[in-house]
Coordinates of C-alpha atoms in Angstrom, one line a residue:
Chain A
X157 CA 41.5 -59.2 -24.7
X158 CA 39.9 -62.6 -24.0
X159 CA 42.6 -63.2 -21.4
X160 CA 41.6 -60.0 -19.7
X161 CA 38.0 -61.0 -20.0
X162 CA 38.5 -64.4 -18.2
X163 CA 40.7 -62.7 -15.6
X164 CA 38.1 -60.1 -14.8
X165 CA 35.4 -62.7 -14.6
X166 CA 37.6 -64.9 -12.3
X167 CA 38.7 -62.1 -10.0
X168 CA 35.5 -60.1 -9.7
X169 CA 32.4 -61.5 -8.1
X170 CA 30.5 -58.4 -9.2
X171 CA 31.4 -59.1 -12.9
X172 CA 30.1 -62.7 -12.6
X173 CA 26.9 -61.5 -10.9
X174 CA 26.3 -58.8 -13.5
X175 CA 26.9 -61.1 -16.4
X176 CA 24.7 -63.8 -14.7
X177 CA 21.8 -61.4 -14.2
X178 CA 21.8 -60.0 -17.7
X179 CA 22.1 -63.5 -19.2
X180 CA 19.2 -64.8 -17.2
X181 CA 17.0 -61.8 -18.1
X182 CA 18.0 -62.2 -21.7
X183 CA 16.9 -65.8 -21.6
X184 CA 13.6 -64.7 -20.0
X185 CA 13.1 -62.1 -22.7
X186 CA 13.8 -64.6 -25.5
X187 CA 11.6 -67.3 -24.1
X188 CA 8.7 -65.3 -22.7
X189 CA 6.0 -67.0 -24.8
X190 CA 6.9 -70.3 -23.2
X191 CA 7.7 -69.1 -19.8
X192 CA 4.5 -67.1 -19.2
X193 CA 1.9 -69.1 -17.4
X194 CA -1.0 -67.0 -18.5
X195 CA -1.9 -64.7 -21.3
X196 CA -0.7 -61.3 -20.1
X197 CA -3.7 -59.5 -21.5
X198 CA -6.5 -61.8 -20.4
X199 CA -8.6 -60.3 -17.7
X200 CA -10.2 -62.8 -15.2
X201 CA -12.5 -60.5 -13.3
X202 CA -13.4 -63.0 -10.5
X203 CA -9.6 -63.4 -9.8
X204 CA -9.0 -59.7 -9.1
X205 CA -6.1 -58.7 -6.7
X206 CA -5.4 -62.3 -5.8
X207 CA -2.3 -62.8 -3.6
X208 CA 0.6 -64.9 -4.9
X209 CA -0.4 -68.6 -5.1
X210 CA 0.3 -71.8 -6.9
X211 CA -2.0 -70.7 -9.7
X212 CA -0.9 -67.1 -9.9
X213 CA 2.8 -67.2 -8.8
X214 CA 3.1 -63.4 -8.3
X215 CA -0.6 -62.7 -7.8
X216 CA -3.0 -60.8 -10.0
X217 CA -3.7 -57.1 -10.6
X218 CA -6.9 -55.2 -10.4
X219 CA -8.2 -56.6 -13.8
X220 CA -7.3 -60.2 -12.7
X221 CA -4.3 -60.4 -15.0
X222 CA -1.4 -62.6 -14.0
X223 CA 1.5 -60.4 -12.7
X224 CA 4.1 -63.0 -13.4
X225 CA 3.2 -63.3 -17.0
X226 CA 3.0 -59.6 -17.4
X227 CA 6.5 -59.2 -15.9
X228 CA 7.9 -62.0 -18.1
X229 CA 6.5 -60.3 -21.2
X230 CA 7.6 -56.9 -19.8
X231 CA 11.2 -58.2 -19.7
X232 CA 11.1 -58.6 -23.5
X233 CA 9.7 -55.2 -24.0
X234 CA 12.0 -53.5 -21.5
X235 CA 15.1 -55.2 -23.2
X236 CA 14.0 -54.3 -26.7
X237 CA 13.4 -50.7 -25.5
X238 CA 16.6 -50.5 -23.6
X239 CA 18.7 -51.8 -26.5
X240 CA 17.0 -49.8 -29.2
X241 CA 17.0 -46.5 -27.4
X242 CA 20.5 -46.7 -26.1
X243 CA 21.7 -48.1 -29.4
X244 CA 20.2 -45.2 -31.4
X245 CA 21.5 -42.7 -28.8
X246 CA 25.0 -44.2 -28.9
X247 CA 25.1 -44.0 -32.7
X248 CA 23.9 -40.4 -32.7
X249 CA 26.0 -39.3 -29.7
X250 CA 29.2 -41.0 -30.9
X251 CA 28.9 -39.4 -34.3
X252 CA 28.3 -36.0 -32.7
X253 CA 31.2 -36.5 -30.3
X254 CA 33.7 -37.6 -33.0
X255 CA 32.9 -34.8 -35.3
X256 CA 32.9 -32.3 -32.4
X257 CA 36.2 -33.5 -30.9
X258 CA 38.0 -34.1 -34.2
X259 CA 37.3 -30.8 -35.9
X260 CA 37.3 -28.6 -32.7
X261 CA 36.9 -24.9 -33.3
X262 CA 33.5 -23.6 -34.2
X263 CA 32.1 -27.0 -35.1
X264 CA 32.9 -28.1 -31.6
X265 CA 31.3 -24.9 -30.2
X266 CA 28.0 -25.4 -32.1
X267 CA 27.7 -29.1 -31.3
X268 CA 28.6 -28.7 -27.6
X269 CA 26.1 -25.8 -27.2
X270 CA 23.4 -28.0 -28.6
X271 CA 24.4 -30.7 -26.2
X272 CA 24.5 -28.2 -23.3
X273 CA 21.0 -27.1 -24.2
X274 CA 19.6 -30.6 -24.2
X275 CA 21.4 -31.5 -21.0
X276 CA 20.2 -28.5 -19.1
X277 CA 16.7 -30.0 -19.1
X278 CA 15.9 -32.5 -16.4
X279 CA 16.1 -35.8 -18.4
X280 CA 12.6 -37.0 -17.4
X281 CA 11.0 -33.6 -18.3
X282 CA 12.6 -33.6 -21.7
X283 CA 11.5 -37.2 -22.4
X284 CA 8.0 -36.4 -21.2
X285 CA 7.9 -33.3 -23.4
X286 CA 9.0 -35.3 -26.5
X287 CA 6.5 -38.1 -25.8
X288 CA 3.8 -35.6 -25.2
X289 CA 4.5 -34.0 -28.6
X290 CA 4.8 -37.2 -30.5
X291 CA 2.1 -39.1 -28.7
X292 CA 2.4 -41.9 -26.2
X293 CA 3.4 -45.2 -27.6
X294 CA 6.4 -47.4 -27.3
X295 CA 8.1 -46.3 -30.6
X296 CA 7.9 -42.7 -29.4
X297 CA 9.3 -43.6 -26.0
X298 CA 12.3 -45.1 -27.8
X299 CA 12.8 -41.9 -29.8
X300 CA 12.4 -39.8 -26.6
X301 CA 15.0 -41.8 -24.7
X302 CA 17.4 -41.9 -27.7
X303 CA 17.2 -38.1 -28.0
X304 CA 17.6 -37.4 -24.3
X305 CA 20.5 -39.8 -23.9
X306 CA 22.6 -38.9 -27.0
X307 CA 24.1 -35.8 -25.4
X308 CA 25.7 -37.9 -22.8
X309 CA 27.4 -40.0 -25.4
X310 CA 28.4 -36.9 -27.3
X311 CA 30.1 -35.5 -24.2
X312 CA 32.0 -38.6 -23.3
X313 CA 33.0 -39.5 -26.9
X314 CA 34.1 -36.0 -27.6
X315 CA 36.5 -36.0 -24.7
X316 CA 38.0 -39.3 -25.9
X317 CA 38.1 -38.0 -29.5
X318 CA 39.9 -34.9 -28.4
X319 CA 42.8 -37.1 -27.1
X320 CA 42.7 -39.4 -30.1
X321 CA 43.0 -36.4 -32.4
X322 CA 46.3 -35.4 -30.8
X323 CA 47.8 -38.9 -31.4
X324 CA 50.7 -39.1 -33.8
X325 CA 48.9 -41.5 -36.1
X326 CA 46.2 -39.0 -36.8
X327 CA 48.8 -36.4 -37.8
X328 CA 50.6 -39.1 -39.9
X329 CA 47.3 -39.8 -41.7
X330 CA 46.8 -36.1 -42.4
X331 CA 50.4 -35.9 -43.6
X332 CA 49.6 -38.7 -46.0
X333 CA 46.7 -36.8 -47.5
X334 CA 43.9 -39.0 -46.0
X335 CA 40.6 -37.3 -46.0
X336 CA 39.1 -36.1 -42.7
X337 CA 36.1 -38.4 -43.1
X338 CA 38.3 -41.3 -43.6
X339 CA 40.5 -40.4 -40.6
X340 CA 37.4 -40.2 -38.4
X341 CA 36.1 -43.5 -39.7
X342 CA 39.3 -45.5 -39.7
X343 CA 41.3 -44.0 -36.8
X344 CA 39.1 -42.1 -34.4
X345 CA 36.1 -44.4 -34.4
X346 CA 38.0 -47.6 -33.6
X347 CA 39.8 -45.8 -30.8
X348 CA 36.6 -44.4 -29.1
X349 CA 34.4 -47.4 -29.6
X350 CA 35.4 -49.2 -26.4
X351 CA 34.4 -46.1 -24.4
X352 CA 31.1 -46.1 -26.3
X353 CA 30.4 -49.7 -25.5
X354 CA 31.1 -49.2 -21.8
X355 CA 28.7 -46.2 -21.6
X356 CA 26.1 -48.1 -23.7
X357 CA 26.0 -50.9 -21.2
X358 CA 25.7 -48.5 -18.3
X359 CA 22.9 -46.6 -20.0
X360 CA 20.7 -49.6 -20.8
X361 CA 19.7 -49.8 -17.1
X362 CA 19.0 -46.1 -17.0
X363 CA 16.9 -46.4 -20.2
X364 CA 14.8 -49.2 -18.7
X365 CA 14.2 -47.0 -15.6
X366 CA 13.3 -44.1 -17.9
X367 CA 10.8 -46.3 -19.8
X368 CA 9.3 -47.4 -16.5
X369 CA 9.0 -43.8 -15.3
X370 CA 7.3 -42.7 -18.5
X371 CA 4.9 -45.7 -18.3
X372 CA 4.3 -45.0 -14.6
X373 CA 3.4 -41.5 -15.5
X374 CA 0.9 -42.8 -18.0
X375 CA 2.9 -41.9 -21.1
X376 CA 3.5 -45.6 -22.0
X377 CA 0.8 -45.9 -24.6
X378 CA -1.6 -48.9 -24.7
X379 CA -2.1 -50.0 -21.1
X380 CA -2.8 -53.5 -22.2
X381 CA 0.8 -53.9 -23.4
X382 CA 2.7 -55.3 -20.4
X383 CA 5.6 -53.0 -19.4
X384 CA 7.3 -52.9 -16.0
X385 CA 6.5 -49.3 -15.5
X386 CA 3.0 -50.0 -16.5
X387 CA 2.7 -52.8 -14.0
X388 CA 4.0 -50.5 -11.2
X389 CA 1.4 -48.0 -12.3
X390 CA -1.4 -50.6 -12.2
X391 CA -0.5 -51.4 -8.6
X392 CA -0.2 -47.8 -7.5
X393 CA -3.7 -47.6 -6.1
X394 CA -3.5 -50.9 -4.3
X395 CA -0.1 -50.6 -2.5
X396 CA -1.7 -51.7 0.8
X397 CA -4.2 -54.3 -0.4
X398 CA -2.0 -55.8 -3.1
X399 CA 1.7 -54.8 -2.7
X400 CA 2.8 -57.7 -4.9
X401 CA 1.8 -55.9 -8.1
X402 CA 4.1 -52.8 -7.8
X403 CA 6.6 -54.6 -5.5
X404 CA 7.6 -57.4 -7.9
X405 CA 7.8 -55.0 -10.9
X406 CA 10.0 -52.8 -8.8
X407 CA 12.3 -55.7 -7.9
X408 CA 12.5 -56.6 -11.6
X409 CA 13.7 -53.1 -12.5
X410 CA 16.1 -52.9 -9.6
X411 CA 17.7 -56.2 -10.4
X412 CA 18.0 -55.3 -14.1
X413 CA 19.6 -52.0 -13.4
X414 CA 22.1 -53.5 -11.0
X415 CA 22.9 -56.3 -13.5
X416 CA 23.6 -53.8 -16.3
X417 CA 25.7 -51.5 -14.1
X418 CA 27.8 -54.4 -12.8
X419 CA 28.2 -55.7 -16.4
X420 CA 29.2 -52.2 -17.5
X421 CA 31.9 -52.0 -14.8
X422 CA 33.2 -55.4 -15.9
X423 CA 33.2 -54.4 -19.6
X424 CA 35.0 -51.2 -18.7
X425 CA 37.7 -53.2 -16.9
X426 CA 38.1 -55.4 -20.0
X427 CA 38.0 -52.8 -22.7
X428 CA 39.3 -49.7 -21.0
X429 CA 41.8 -50.6 -18.3
X430 CA 42.8 -46.9 -18.0
X431 CA 39.6 -46.0 -16.1
X432 CA 39.4 -49.0 -13.7
X433 CA 42.4 -47.9 -11.7
X434 CA 41.2 -44.3 -11.2
X435 CA 37.8 -45.1 -9.9
Chain B
X34 CA 35.5 -10.0 -69.3
X35 CA 35.1 -12.9 -66.9
X36 CA 34.2 -15.1 -69.9
X37 CA 37.4 -14.2 -71.6
X38 CA 39.4 -14.9 -68.5
X39 CA 37.9 -18.3 -68.0
X40 CA 38.6 -19.3 -71.6
X41 CA 42.2 -18.1 -71.6
X42 CA 44.7 -20.8 -70.8
X43 CA 45.6 -20.9 -67.2
X44 CA 49.4 -21.1 -66.7
X45 CA 50.3 -24.5 -65.4
X46 CA 52.0 -24.1 -62.1
X47 CA 53.9 -27.3 -62.6
X48 CA 55.8 -25.9 -65.6
X49 CA 59.1 -24.5 -64.4
X50 CA 59.2 -20.8 -64.5
X51 CA 55.4 -20.4 -64.4
X52 CA 55.2 -19.7 -60.7
X53 CA 58.7 -20.1 -59.3
X54 CA 59.7 -18.7 -56.0
X55 CA 61.8 -15.6 -55.6
X56 CA 65.2 -17.1 -55.3
X57 CA 65.0 -19.7 -58.1
X58 CA 68.4 -18.7 -59.4
X59 CA 69.9 -20.6 -62.4
X60 CA 72.2 -23.5 -61.6
X61 CA 70.4 -24.2 -58.3
X62 CA 67.7 -26.8 -58.3
X63 CA 65.6 -25.6 -55.4
X64 CA 63.0 -28.1 -54.3
X65 CA 61.7 -26.4 -51.2
X66 CA 61.9 -22.8 -50.2
X67 CA 60.6 -21.4 -47.0
X68 CA 60.3 -17.6 -46.9
X69 CA 59.9 -15.7 -43.6
X70 CA 57.9 -18.4 -41.8
X71 CA 56.2 -17.3 -38.6
X72 CA 54.1 -19.4 -36.4
X73 CA 52.6 -17.8 -33.3
X74 CA 50.4 -19.6 -30.9
X75 CA 47.9 -17.4 -29.0
X76 CA 47.9 -17.5 -25.2
X77 CA 44.4 -17.2 -23.8
X78 CA 43.8 -15.7 -20.4
X79 CA 41.4 -13.9 -18.1
X80 CA 37.8 -14.4 -17.5
X81 CA 36.8 -13.9 -21.1
X82 CA 39.5 -16.1 -22.6
X83 CA 41.0 -13.2 -24.5
X84 CA 44.3 -13.4 -26.3
X85 CA 46.8 -12.1 -23.7
X86 CA 50.0 -12.9 -25.6
X87 CA 51.6 -15.2 -28.1
X88 CA 54.2 -18.0 -28.1
X89 CA 56.6 -17.0 -30.8
X90 CA 57.4 -20.6 -31.7
X91 CA 58.8 -19.8 -35.2
X92 CA 59.6 -16.2 -35.8
X93 CA 60.8 -15.4 -39.3
X94 CA 62.7 -18.4 -40.7
X95 CA 63.8 -18.5 -44.3
X96 CA 65.8 -21.2 -46.0
X97 CA 65.9 -23.3 -49.1
X98 CA 66.6 -26.9 -49.8
X99 CA 68.1 -28.2 -53.1
X100 CA 66.9 -31.3 -54.8
X101 CA 68.8 -34.4 -53.5
X102 CA 70.5 -32.7 -50.5
X103 CA 69.9 -33.2 -46.8
X104 CA 69.3 -30.0 -44.9
X105 CA 69.8 -30.4 -41.2
X106 CA 67.8 -28.4 -38.7
X107 CA 69.3 -28.4 -35.2
X108 CA 68.4 -26.7 -31.9
X109 CA 67.4 -27.3 -28.3
X110 CA 64.1 -28.7 -27.3
X111 CA 61.4 -26.0 -27.7
X112 CA 63.3 -23.9 -30.3
X113 CA 60.5 -24.5 -32.8
X114 CA 62.1 -27.1 -35.1
X115 CA 59.2 -29.4 -35.1
X116 CA 56.7 -26.6 -35.4
X117 CA 58.7 -25.4 -38.4
X118 CA 58.5 -28.9 -39.9
X119 CA 54.8 -29.2 -39.4
X120 CA 54.2 -25.7 -40.8
X121 CA 56.3 -26.4 -44.0
X122 CA 54.1 -29.5 -44.6
X123 CA 51.0 -27.3 -44.1
X124 CA 49.8 -29.5 -41.2
X125 CA 49.6 -26.4 -38.9
X126 CA 48.7 -23.2 -40.6
X127 CA 51.5 -20.6 -40.7
X128 CA 50.9 -17.2 -39.1
X129 CA 52.9 -15.6 -41.8
X130 CA 55.3 -16.5 -44.7
X131 CA 55.3 -18.6 -47.8
X132 CA 56.5 -22.1 -48.7
X133 CA 57.3 -23.0 -52.2
X134 CA 57.5 -26.6 -53.3
X135 CA 58.9 -26.9 -56.8
X136 CA 58.1 -23.3 -57.2
X137 CA 54.4 -23.6 -56.2
X138 CA 53.2 -21.7 -53.2
X139 CA 51.6 -24.5 -51.1
X140 CA 49.7 -22.2 -48.7
X141 CA 47.7 -20.8 -51.7
X142 CA 46.9 -24.2 -53.1
X143 CA 43.3 -25.4 -53.2
X144 CA 42.6 -28.2 -50.6
X145 CA 42.4 -30.9 -53.3
X146 CA 45.6 -30.0 -54.9
X147 CA 47.3 -29.8 -51.5
X148 CA 46.1 -33.3 -50.7
X149 CA 47.6 -34.6 -53.9
X150 CA 50.8 -32.8 -53.1
X151 CA 51.0 -34.6 -49.8
X152 CA 52.2 -37.7 -51.5
X153 CA 55.3 -35.8 -52.7
X154 CA 56.2 -34.4 -49.3
X155 CA 56.2 -36.9 -46.5
X156 CA 57.2 -37.0 -42.9
X157 CA 58.9 -39.5 -40.5
X158 CA 57.9 -38.8 -36.9
X159 CA 59.9 -38.8 -33.8
X160 CA 57.7 -41.1 -31.8
X161 CA 57.6 -44.6 -33.3
X162 CA 54.9 -45.6 -30.8
X163 CA 52.3 -42.9 -31.1
X164 CA 52.6 -42.5 -34.8
X165 CA 51.3 -46.0 -35.7
X166 CA 47.6 -46.7 -35.0
X167 CA 47.6 -49.6 -32.5
X168 CA 44.4 -50.9 -34.0
X169 CA 45.6 -51.3 -37.6
X170 CA 47.9 -54.0 -39.0
X171 CA 51.2 -53.0 -40.5
X172 CA 49.8 -53.7 -44.0
X173 CA 46.9 -51.3 -43.4
X174 CA 49.2 -48.6 -42.0
X175 CA 51.7 -48.8 -44.9
X176 CA 48.9 -49.1 -47.4
X177 CA 46.8 -46.2 -46.1
X178 CA 48.5 -43.5 -48.2
X179 CA 48.0 -45.7 -51.3
X180 CA 44.3 -46.0 -50.8
X181 CA 43.9 -42.4 -49.8
X182 CA 45.4 -41.3 -53.1
X183 CA 43.9 -44.1 -55.1
X184 CA 47.4 -45.2 -56.1
X185 CA 46.9 -48.9 -55.7
X186 CA 44.1 -51.1 -54.4
X187 CA 43.4 -54.8 -53.9
X188 CA 46.2 -57.2 -54.9
X189 CA 48.4 -54.4 -56.2
X190 CA 48.2 -52.6 -52.9
X191 CA 49.2 -55.8 -51.1
X192 CA 52.1 -56.3 -53.5
X193 CA 53.3 -52.7 -53.0
X194 CA 53.1 -52.9 -49.2
X195 CA 55.2 -56.1 -49.3
X196 CA 57.7 -54.4 -51.6
X197 CA 57.9 -51.4 -49.3
X198 CA 58.4 -53.6 -46.2
X199 CA 61.4 -55.3 -47.9
X200 CA 62.9 -52.0 -48.9
X201 CA 63.0 -50.9 -45.3
X202 CA 64.4 -54.2 -44.1
X203 CA 61.3 -55.9 -42.8
X204 CA 59.7 -59.2 -43.9
X205 CA 56.7 -59.1 -46.2
X206 CA 54.8 -61.4 -43.8
X207 CA 55.0 -58.6 -41.2
X208 CA 52.1 -56.9 -43.0
X209 CA 49.6 -59.0 -41.0
X210 CA 51.0 -58.1 -37.6
X211 CA 50.1 -55.2 -35.3
X212 CA 52.5 -52.4 -34.3
X213 CA 52.8 -53.6 -30.7
X214 CA 54.5 -56.8 -31.9
X215 CA 57.5 -54.8 -33.0
X216 CA 60.5 -53.1 -31.4
X217 CA 61.1 -49.3 -31.5
X218 CA 63.6 -49.6 -34.4
X219 CA 61.2 -51.9 -36.4
X220 CA 58.3 -49.5 -35.8
X221 CA 60.4 -46.7 -37.1
X222 CA 61.0 -48.8 -40.2
X223 CA 57.3 -49.2 -40.6
X224 CA 56.9 -45.4 -40.4
X225 CA 59.6 -45.0 -43.1
X226 CA 57.8 -47.5 -45.3
X227 CA 54.6 -45.5 -44.9
X228 CA 56.5 -42.3 -45.8
X229 CA 57.9 -44.0 -49.0
X230 CA 54.6 -45.4 -50.1
X231 CA 53.8 -42.6 -52.6
X232 CA 57.3 -42.1 -54.0
X233 CA 57.8 -38.7 -52.3
X234 CA 60.4 -36.2 -53.4
X235 CA 60.9 -34.6 -50.0
X236 CA 60.8 -36.3 -46.6
X237 CA 60.9 -34.3 -43.4
X238 CA 62.6 -36.4 -40.8
X239 CA 61.4 -35.1 -37.4
X240 CA 64.0 -36.4 -35.0
X241 CA 63.6 -39.9 -36.4
X242 CA 66.2 -41.6 -34.2
X243 CA 66.0 -39.6 -30.9
X244 CA 63.6 -42.1 -29.4
X245 CA 65.7 -45.1 -30.3
X246 CA 68.7 -46.9 -28.6
X247 CA 72.1 -45.7 -29.8
X248 CA 72.8 -49.1 -31.4
X249 CA 69.6 -48.9 -33.4
X250 CA 70.1 -45.2 -34.3
X251 CA 72.9 -45.9 -36.7
X252 CA 70.9 -48.6 -38.4
X253 CA 68.1 -46.3 -39.1
X254 CA 70.5 -43.5 -40.2
X255 CA 72.2 -45.9 -42.6
X256 CA 68.8 -47.0 -43.9
X257 CA 67.7 -43.4 -44.5
X258 CA 71.0 -42.8 -46.3
X259 CA 70.6 -45.9 -48.6
X260 CA 67.0 -44.8 -49.4
X261 CA 68.2 -41.4 -50.3
X262 CA 70.5 -42.8 -52.9
X263 CA 68.0 -45.4 -54.1
X264 CA 65.0 -43.1 -54.5
X265 CA 66.8 -39.7 -55.0
X266 CA 65.2 -38.3 -51.9
X267 CA 65.6 -34.9 -50.4
X268 CA 65.6 -34.7 -46.6
X269 CA 65.0 -32.0 -44.1
X270 CA 66.5 -33.6 -41.1
X271 CA 65.5 -32.2 -37.7
X272 CA 67.5 -33.1 -34.6
X273 CA 68.3 -31.7 -31.2
X274 CA 72.0 -32.5 -31.2
X275 CA 74.7 -32.0 -33.7
X276 CA 76.2 -35.5 -33.3
X277 CA 73.3 -37.2 -35.0
X278 CA 73.1 -34.7 -37.8
X279 CA 76.8 -34.5 -38.6
X280 CA 77.0 -37.4 -40.9
X281 CA 73.8 -37.1 -42.7
X282 CA 73.6 -33.4 -43.5
X283 CA 75.0 -31.5 -46.5
X284 CA 74.0 -28.2 -45.0
X285 CA 72.9 -27.4 -41.5
X286 CA 70.7 -24.7 -40.1
X287 CA 71.0 -23.9 -36.4
X288 CA 67.9 -22.6 -34.7
X289 CA 67.6 -20.8 -31.4
X290 CA 64.2 -19.6 -30.0
X291 CA 62.3 -19.7 -33.2
X292 CA 65.0 -18.1 -35.4
X293 CA 67.8 -19.4 -37.6
X294 CA 71.1 -18.2 -36.2
X295 CA 73.5 -19.8 -38.6
X296 CA 73.3 -21.7 -41.9
X297 CA 76.5 -23.4 -43.3
X298 CA 77.7 -26.5 -45.1
X299 CA 78.1 -29.3 -42.7
X300 CA 81.9 -29.6 -42.8
X301 CA 82.4 -25.8 -42.5
X302 CA 80.1 -25.6 -39.6
X303 CA 82.0 -28.2 -37.7
X304 CA 85.4 -26.8 -38.7
X305 CA 84.7 -23.2 -38.0
X306 CA 81.4 -22.3 -36.3
X307 CA 80.6 -18.6 -36.5
X308 CA 77.7 -18.1 -34.1
X309 CA 78.5 -18.5 -30.3
X310 CA 75.5 -20.7 -29.9
X311 CA 76.8 -23.1 -32.6
X312 CA 80.0 -23.2 -30.7
X313 CA 78.2 -24.2 -27.6
X314 CA 76.2 -26.9 -29.4
X315 CA 79.5 -28.3 -30.9
X316 CA 81.2 -28.5 -27.5
X317 CA 78.1 -30.3 -26.2
X318 CA 78.7 -33.3 -28.5
X319 CA 79.7 -36.2 -26.3
X320 CA 83.2 -37.6 -26.9
X321 CA 83.3 -41.4 -26.6
X322 CA 86.9 -41.4 -25.2
X323 CA 86.8 -40.9 -21.4
X324 CA 90.5 -39.8 -21.2
X325 CA 90.2 -37.2 -23.9
X326 CA 91.1 -33.8 -22.8
X327 CA 88.6 -31.3 -24.0
X328 CA 89.7 -27.7 -24.2
X329 CA 87.9 -24.5 -24.7
X330 CA 84.5 -26.0 -23.9
X331 CA 81.6 -23.5 -24.1
X332 CA 79.1 -24.3 -21.4
X333 CA 75.9 -22.4 -21.6
X334 CA 74.5 -20.9 -18.4
X335 CA 70.9 -20.8 -17.6
X336 CA 67.9 -22.0 -19.5
X337 CA 66.3 -21.1 -22.8
X338 CA 64.2 -18.0 -22.3
X339 CA 60.4 -18.4 -22.8
X340 CA 59.3 -18.2 -26.4
X341 CA 56.3 -16.2 -25.1
X342 CA 58.7 -13.4 -23.9
X343 CA 61.7 -13.5 -26.2
X344 CA 64.6 -11.3 -25.1
X345 CA 65.2 -7.9 -26.8
X346 CA 67.9 -7.5 -29.4
X347 CA 69.7 -10.8 -30.1
X348 CA 67.7 -13.6 -28.6
X349 CA 70.8 -15.3 -27.5
X350 CA 72.3 -12.4 -25.6
X351 CA 71.1 -13.6 -22.2
X352 CA 73.3 -16.7 -22.4
X353 CA 76.1 -15.4 -24.7
X354 CA 79.5 -14.8 -23.2
X355 CA 80.4 -12.3 -25.8
X356 CA 77.2 -10.2 -25.5
X357 CA 77.6 -6.4 -25.8
X358 CA 75.2 -3.5 -25.4
X359 CA 74.4 -3.6 -29.1
X360 CA 73.4 -7.3 -28.8
X361 CA 70.9 -6.3 -26.1
X362 CA 69.1 -3.7 -28.1
X363 CA 69.6 -4.4 -31.8
X364 CA 68.4 -7.6 -33.4
X365 CA 71.0 -9.1 -35.8
X366 CA 69.7 -10.3 -39.2
X367 CA 70.8 -13.4 -40.9
X368 CA 73.3 -12.2 -43.4
X369 CA 75.5 -13.9 -46.0
X370 CA 79.2 -14.3 -45.1
X371 CA 80.3 -16.7 -47.7
X372 CA 79.1 -18.5 -50.8
X373 CA 76.9 -20.9 -48.8
X374 CA 77.2 -19.5 -45.3
X375 CA 75.2 -17.0 -43.3
X376 CA 75.0 -16.0 -39.7
X377 CA 72.9 -13.8 -37.5
X378 CA 75.5 -12.2 -35.1
X379 CA 76.8 -8.7 -34.7
X380 CA 80.3 -9.9 -33.6
X381 CA 81.1 -12.7 -35.9
X382 CA 81.3 -13.4 -39.6

């Protein structure tokens, strides 16, 4: 596997780019207290809507807050949010998918109809509805994203579990009298986990976009907390006078999504070589 | 009333005679008895996915296997041999019929008891690649039945796994390796070690050598033979050609399109086959001498009919050279022709 990892990294420029972007952003997220030049919450009223300069690298917003520092802190929040929400949704979705695919029959029918119901809503509407019910704060955004994303995991993992179920070793385990739970844990899960990791990486970018969308729509909770979507929202009214506010935040989101998607492709090539040839 | 019932001693099904199968005649030590096994797979079709027909994979098969013998099951691909094997083990539910293991009806057993019984009836699979989980070490694979039944854990499990690996001709150190590091023959040995883990009484060998090279086939067959003597095993040996089954079987059942057409002791079947289909199978055995003159070969015409639409009357009549009008309309039953022989044919026996 490590041989395939090095080969993928050597051969594919996109794989190196994706890994590079994610590593750099991860470093920014981990070192934001030292990297930020200003306090992201401090309002300096006389420095409102200042263009990028030596003092304010990416300019200031309408309250005189430093956009660079807000974006640096926002990286940390976006990453935490992306990892937590996709992590939770991958656990829920993988469990649903394994149970559904392994048992089949009426269990499969029930689980998949629930999944169909959740997926028939436009994702952003469903997330908005959940946040609106639970109340706008970051924790509830994580819950909303986790709930709206888990059906996607359930779908993909179910299809993989369906094929794993037909493998001879599953039949052999049943013939040995191994319990269903144990078969799912020891045989099905290890054989679907690589697909789950690939999907997880791809979904982190989407989750970050989703958080930005919710924050932009004003469902992000405390406006003082710097999130990327919140910064875009802050600059919304000043797109002509101060395009740097929304602009740089938008660039941050775009680069992050591209980074995670490229990394996801690379991980797929390493873990799941079956798919790379088809696509 | 119910209180009285609950307090009265429940007859122990393990005691001989308490729940024995119908043909438990004295003098015959029957380990496994299958009675009129049927397995139909529904075919779904149409807009509403309604059942539009069935595949009659196994259609009324009865046989019994005595303790210590090897019962060979032979037939072309698609005749239902493997389905029959899986049904006997309770791995696919039967549509109809009963299976008695040591006199106990396994289809009526509660799930927990059935799980315990799985240790006594094991299976060796055809595909030595798909039947071993690629993400488990050999030690984990062979030890899995032990942990599933709480038979051994920790150091005792490790010891037992090593012992099993030596029994099947592998090295104890192989326990830490993964299946992909082994050849087909070695993988089949791993599968055999797993089947032996819980000291089974019966092993269903589902074409255990048909995926292997000819040179390896005889090694595995010899190993199975040695293990049978060593552990007093009973085999149901499934194969698609008679040449493999000839040397290992005491009795042979020939299957065609989901039915048994002939059952006979191995030697008698080879000396004097009764059913025309058995004759055809016998003449299909390759002869290793290229100069040998083969006379009176029976070469079958056409293909096996679809098990979804089996022919009327005798299922073999579409390919049988001897077929008469009676064969086309009336279905022959498997009837006894000798002490140990039976055949399903209007014209023979």
